[in-house]
Amino acid sequence: MAIRKPRRKNGRQLWIMLALIVVILVLIALLPSGNEQPAGQDAETENEIEATTLVKAGDPAPDFTVEMFDGSRVTLSDLRGKVVLLNFWATWCPPCREELTHVQSEIIDRFAGREFLFLPVSREESRQTVAAFREKYGYEFPMGLDTSREIFDRYASNYIPRNFLIDADGKVVSATVGFEKSEFEELVRSIEATLAFTEQSTQE
């Protein structure tokens, strides 16, 4: 009885398969991340974040007028005398969504009645998208709509969430990217310190 030898795959087919695997891996690596919080905080990542941050601590905050979800308009320069936390976010961004869950109790309620305004601005999303998000999660605090990304592009070229803490004189006190609970707590302390300085200066 004849013994059948196992058939070997054609060498050319193997090379084609390997090439396809390489192409797939490259495509996966190149897929857009949605400009979310960059993973990892190594030196290269920090340098990349730094390069995409157009407004830094000590800089005057670029002025803008933003349409709010309720149809009103807010101009940053009209808020002089108040401490402002400008927050850029989007509904599709997981760290943005996580950060927003802390805002009401840890920022809005905590600093209620003081010269402070939390100003979240949705980046490059429609009113309908933001409306659905607000309804789903029950958010009622004011939100701005930067549907054309014009406002965000004055402050940064990539990555959200972003927070710019702006003092009563319109200068940026701090600029942060991404969400980590410890950094968020530090941001809250920075708001408190900036407000305390503002209130002391007003009394003098």
mmCIF file of C-alpha atoms in Angstrom:
data_model
loop_
_atom_site.group_PDB
_atom_site.id
_atom_site.type_symbol
_atom_site.label_atom_id
_atom_site.label_comp_id
_atom_site.label_asym_id
_atom_site.label_seq_id
_atom_site.Cartn_x
_atom_site.Cartn_y
_atom_site.Cartn_z
ATOM 1 C CA MET A 1 0.000 0.000 0.000
ATOM 2 C CA ALA A 2 1.387 3.392 -1.002
ATOM 3 C CA ILE A 3 2.064 5.860 1.804
ATOM 4 C CA ARG A 4 0.847 9.353 1.032
ATOM 5 C CA LYS A 5 3.238 12.048 2.087
ATOM 6 C CA PRO A 6 1.754 15.121 3.769
ATOM 7 C CA ARG A 7 1.462 17.920 1.271
ATOM 8 C CA ARG A 8 3.609 20.895 1.988
ATOM 9 C CA LYS A 9 2.168 24.353 1.674
ATOM 10 C CA ASN A 10 3.454 26.254 -1.245
ATOM 11 C CA GLY A 11 6.273 28.598 -0.171
ATOM 12 C CA ARG A 12 4.681 31.462 -1.999
ATOM 13 C CA GLN A 13 1.440 30.996 -0.064
ATOM 14 C CA LEU A 14 3.325 31.111 3.213
ATOM 15 C CA TRP A 15 4.980 34.386 2.249
ATOM 16 C CA ILE A 16 1.619 35.858 1.250
ATOM 17 C CA MET A 17 0.109 34.840 4.597
ATOM 18 C CA LEU A 18 3.017 36.369 6.515
ATOM 19 C CA ALA A 19 2.747 39.558 4.508
ATOM 20 C CA LEU A 20 -0.974 39.790 5.250
ATOM 21 C CA ILE A 21 -0.347 39.327 8.974
ATOM 22 C CA VAL A 22 2.241 42.115 8.926
ATOM 23 C CA VAL A 23 -0.154 44.426 7.062
ATOM 24 C CA ILE A 24 -2.949 43.715 9.570
ATOM 25 C CA LEU A 25 -0.654 44.435 12.520
ATOM 26 C CA VAL A 26 0.481 47.709 10.961
ATOM 27 C CA LEU A 27 -3.114 48.772 10.300
ATOM 28 C CA ILE A 28 -4.073 48.026 13.900
ATOM 29 C CA ALA A 29 -1.163 50.116 15.140
ATOM 30 C CA LEU A 30 -2.211 53.002 12.906
ATOM 31 C CA LEU A 31 -5.882 53.004 13.888
ATOM 32 C CA PRO A 32 -6.859 56.355 15.424
ATOM 33 C CA SER A 33 -7.276 56.322 19.170
ATOM 34 C CA GLY A 34 -9.983 58.958 19.077
ATOM 35 C CA ASN A 35 -7.594 61.484 20.669
ATOM 36 C CA GLU A 36 -8.369 60.141 24.113
ATOM 37 C CA GLN A 37 -6.083 60.297 27.082
ATOM 38 C CA PRO A 38 -2.711 58.922 25.908
ATOM 39 C CA ALA A 39 -1.788 55.604 27.465
ATOM 40 C CA GLY A 40 1.283 55.604 29.650
ATOM 41 C CA GLN A 41 3.169 58.586 30.957
ATOM 42 C CA ASP A 42 6.713 57.856 29.829
ATOM 43 C CA ALA A 43 9.059 60.611 28.683
ATOM 44 C CA GLU A 44 8.052 60.237 25.039
ATOM 45 C CA THR A 45 4.354 60.517 25.864
ATOM 46 C CA GLU A 46 4.917 63.542 28.095
ATOM 47 C CA ASN A 47 6.856 65.248 25.308
ATOM 48 C CA GLU A 48 4.038 64.503 22.872
ATOM 49 C CA ILE A 49 1.460 65.933 25.248
ATOM 50 C CA GLU A 50 3.623 69.005 25.782
ATOM 51 C CA ALA A 51 3.878 69.530 22.034
ATOM 52 C CA THR A 52 0.096 69.404 21.600
ATOM 53 C CA THR A 53 -0.579 71.855 24.435
ATOM 54 C CA LEU A 54 -0.716 75.325 22.899
ATOM 55 C CA VAL A 55 -1.574 77.241 26.078
ATOM 56 C CA LYS A 56 0.474 76.628 29.197
ATOM 57 C CA ALA A 57 0.560 77.789 32.814
ATOM 58 C CA GLY A 58 1.318 81.494 32.963
ATOM 59 C CA ASP A 59 -0.120 82.241 29.511
ATOM 60 C CA PRO A 60 -3.165 84.457 29.023
ATOM 61 C CA ALA A 61 -6.176 82.293 28.218
ATOM 62 C CA PRO A 62 -7.290 82.854 24.606
ATOM 63 C CA ASP A 63 -10.661 84.569 24.534
ATOM 64 C CA PHE A 64 -13.688 82.935 22.946
ATOM 65 C CA THR A 65 -17.461 82.948 22.898
ATOM 66 C CA VAL A 66 -19.135 79.562 23.244
ATOM 67 C CA GLU A 67 -22.743 78.650 22.612
ATOM 68 C CA MET A 68 -24.162 76.827 25.605
ATOM 69 C CA PHE A 69 -26.486 73.835 25.455
ATOM 70 C CA ASP A 70 -29.437 75.998 26.536
ATOM 71 C CA GLY A 71 -28.853 78.421 23.659
ATOM 72 C CA SER A 72 -27.179 81.189 25.679
ATOM 73 C CA ARG A 73 -23.631 82.387 24.999
ATOM 74 C CA VAL A 74 -20.657 82.753 27.319
ATOM 75 C CA THR A 75 -17.607 84.891 26.554
ATOM 76 C CA LEU A 76 -14.501 84.069 28.574
ATOM 77 C CA SER A 77 -13.343 87.678 28.933
ATOM 78 C CA ASP A 78 -16.714 88.547 30.499
ATOM 79 C CA LEU A 79 -15.849 86.183 33.347
ATOM 80 C CA ARG A 80 -12.922 88.258 34.634
ATOM 81 C CA GLY A 81 -13.073 88.329 38.409
ATOM 82 C CA LYS A 82 -14.080 84.665 38.501
ATOM 83 C CA VAL A 83 -11.902 81.566 38.617
ATOM 84 C CA VAL A 84 -12.817 79.382 35.638
ATOM 85 C CA LEU A 85 -12.166 75.702 35.047
ATOM 86 C CA LEU A 86 -12.338 75.206 31.278
ATOM 87 C CA ASN A 87 -12.856 71.539 30.471
ATOM 88 C CA PHE A 88 -12.712 70.017 26.979
ATOM 89 C CA TRP A 89 -14.427 66.644 26.642
ATOM 90 C CA ALA A 90 -16.445 64.410 24.295
ATOM 91 C CA THR A 91 -19.174 61.818 24.792
ATOM 92 C CA TRP A 92 -17.150 59.028 23.122
ATOM 93 C CA CYS A 93 -14.106 59.540 25.382
ATOM 94 C CA PRO A 94 -13.977 57.077 28.356
ATOM 95 C CA PRO A 95 -11.704 59.181 30.608
ATOM 96 C CA CYS A 96 -13.896 62.222 29.861
ATOM 97 C CA ARG A 97 -16.976 60.325 30.956
ATOM 98 C CA GLU A 98 -15.208 59.109 34.095
ATOM 99 C CA GLU A 99 -14.112 62.631 34.966
ATOM 100 C CA LEU A 100 -17.620 64.038 34.545
ATOM 101 C CA THR A 101 -18.969 61.624 37.165
ATOM 102 C CA HIS A 102 -16.877 63.471 39.780
ATOM 103 C CA VAL A 103 -17.688 67.011 38.717
ATOM 104 C CA GLN A 104 -21.044 67.684 40.388
ATOM 105 C CA SER A 105 -20.125 66.713 43.940
ATOM 106 C CA GLU A 106 -16.398 67.417 43.950
ATOM 107 C CA ILE A 107 -16.299 70.676 41.983
ATOM 108 C CA ILE A 108 -19.681 72.291 41.285
ATOM 109 C CA ASP A 109 -21.233 71.646 44.724
ATOM 110 C CA ARG A 110 -17.987 72.206 46.586
ATOM 111 C CA PHE A 111 -17.392 75.677 45.167
ATOM 112 C CA ALA A 112 -21.017 76.774 44.909
ATOM 113 C CA GLY A 113 -21.609 80.393 45.999
ATOM 114 C CA ARG A 114 -18.017 81.432 45.326
ATOM 115 C CA GLU A 115 -16.484 83.324 42.401
ATOM 116 C CA PHE A 116 -16.013 80.168 40.370
ATOM 117 C CA LEU A 117 -17.397 78.673 37.162
ATOM 118 C CA PHE A 118 -17.007 75.167 35.781
ATOM 119 C CA LEU A 119 -17.164 75.487 31.992
ATOM 120 C CA PRO A 120 -17.218 72.117 30.202
ATOM 121 C CA VAL A 121 -17.032 72.397 26.410
ATOM 122 C CA SER A 122 -17.935 69.442 24.204
ATOM 123 C CA ARG A 123 -15.426 69.160 21.386
ATOM 124 C CA GLU A 124 -16.644 68.631 17.815
ATOM 125 C CA GLU A 125 -20.027 67.112 18.641
ATOM 126 C CA SER A 126 -23.580 68.045 17.692
ATOM 127 C CA ARG A 127 -26.212 69.379 20.062
ATOM 128 C CA GLN A 128 -28.216 66.174 19.469
ATOM 129 C CA THR A 129 -25.304 63.983 20.572
ATOM 130 C CA VAL A 130 -24.742 66.012 23.721
ATOM 131 C CA ALA A 131 -28.488 66.077 24.423
ATOM 132 C CA ALA A 132 -28.685 62.271 24.281
ATOM 133 C CA PHE A 133 -25.655 62.002 26.567
ATOM 134 C CA ARG A 134 -27.102 64.441 29.098
ATOM 135 C CA GLU A 135 -30.408 62.617 29.159
ATOM 136 C CA LYS A 136 -28.757 59.217 29.535
ATOM 137 C CA TYR A 137 -26.615 60.224 32.506
ATOM 138 C CA GLY A 138 -28.888 62.859 34.026
ATOM 139 C CA TYR A 139 -26.476 65.786 33.771
ATOM 140 C CA GLU A 140 -28.114 69.168 34.252
ATOM 141 C CA PHE A 141 -25.146 71.518 34.694
ATOM 142 C CA PRO A 142 -24.373 73.932 31.809
ATOM 143 C CA MET A 143 -22.287 72.668 28.895
ATOM 144 C CA GLY A 144 -20.757 74.498 25.957
ATOM 145 C CA LEU A 145 -20.788 73.261 22.356
ATOM 146 C CA ASP A 146 -17.626 73.565 20.269
ATOM 147 C CA THR A 147 -19.109 71.848 17.221
ATOM 148 C CA SER A 148 -16.441 73.148 14.814
ATOM 149 C CA ARG A 149 -13.518 72.569 17.210
ATOM 150 C CA GLU A 150 -12.585 76.221 16.821
ATOM 151 C CA ILE A 151 -12.255 76.872 20.550
ATOM 152 C CA PHE A 152 -10.320 73.698 21.330
ATOM 153 C CA ASP A 153 -7.813 74.474 18.571
ATOM 154 C CA ARG A 154 -6.873 77.700 20.335
ATOM 155 C CA TYR A 155 -5.773 75.714 23.359
ATOM 156 C CA ALA A 156 -4.477 72.382 22.057
ATOM 157 C CA SER A 157 -4.088 70.272 18.944
ATOM 158 C CA ASN A 158 -4.842 66.842 20.405
ATOM 159 C CA TYR A 159 -5.937 64.764 23.394
ATOM 160 C CA ILE A 160 -8.889 65.053 25.743
ATOM 161 C CA PRO A 161 -10.012 65.408 28.445
ATOM 162 C CA ARG A 162 -8.180 68.660 29.085
ATOM 163 C CA ASN A 163 -8.560 71.110 31.934
ATOM 164 C CA PHE A 164 -7.346 74.699 31.941
ATOM 165 C CA LEU A 165 -7.617 76.434 35.307
ATOM 166 C CA ILE A 166 -7.909 80.173 34.651
ATOM 167 C CA ASP A 167 -7.550 82.782 37.390
ATOM 168 C CA ALA A 168 -9.591 85.936 37.930
ATOM 169 C CA ASP A 169 -7.193 87.932 35.734
ATOM 170 C CA GLY A 170 -7.615 85.585 32.782
ATOM 171 C CA LYS A 171 -4.285 83.781 33.119
ATOM 172 C CA VAL A 172 -3.851 80.027 33.003
ATOM 173 C CA VAL A 173 -2.835 78.628 36.382
ATOM 174 C CA SER A 174 -2.520 75.009 35.264
ATOM 175 C CA ALA A 175 -3.144 72.854 32.200
ATOM 176 C CA THR A 176 -3.762 69.130 32.613
ATOM 177 C CA VAL A 177 -4.485 66.246 30.263
ATOM 178 C CA GLY A 178 -6.321 62.972 30.894
ATOM 179 C CA PHE A 179 -7.995 61.717 34.031
ATOM 180 C CA GLU A 180 -6.469 60.073 37.066
ATOM 181 C CA LYS A 181 -8.136 60.360 40.449
ATOM 182 C CA SER A 182 -4.997 61.629 42.174
ATOM 183 C CA GLU A 183 -4.461 64.331 39.548
ATOM 184 C CA PHE A 184 -8.139 65.290 39.727
ATOM 185 C CA GLU A 185 -7.820 65.720 43.491
ATOM 186 C CA GLU A 186 -4.753 67.896 42.924
ATOM 187 C CA LEU A 187 -6.776 69.967 40.450
ATOM 188 C CA VAL A 188 -9.479 70.492 43.090
ATOM 189 C CA ARG A 189 -6.803 71.696 45.522
ATOM 190 C CA SER A 190 -5.499 74.083 42.863
ATOM 191 C CA ILE A 191 -8.991 75.511 42.398
ATOM 192 C CA GLU A 192 -9.279 76.027 46.156
ATOM 193 C CA ALA A 193 -5.885 77.753 46.343
ATOM 194 C CA THR A 194 -6.637 79.993 43.355
ATOM 195 C CA LEU A 195 -10.020 80.957 44.797
ATOM 196 C CA ALA A 196 -8.500 81.676 48.209
ATOM 197 C CA PHE A 197 -5.908 83.954 46.618
ATOM 198 C CA THR A 198 -8.628 85.749 44.624
ATOM 199 C CA GLU A 199 -10.818 86.246 47.672
ATOM 200 C CA GLN A 200 -7.902 87.521 49.750
ATOM 201 C CA SER A 201 -6.898 89.979 47.024
ATOM 202 C CA THR A 202 -10.462 91.275 46.845
ATOM 203 C CA GLN A 203 -10.557 91.945 50.593
ATOM 204 C CA GLU A 204 -7.281 93.886 50.637
#
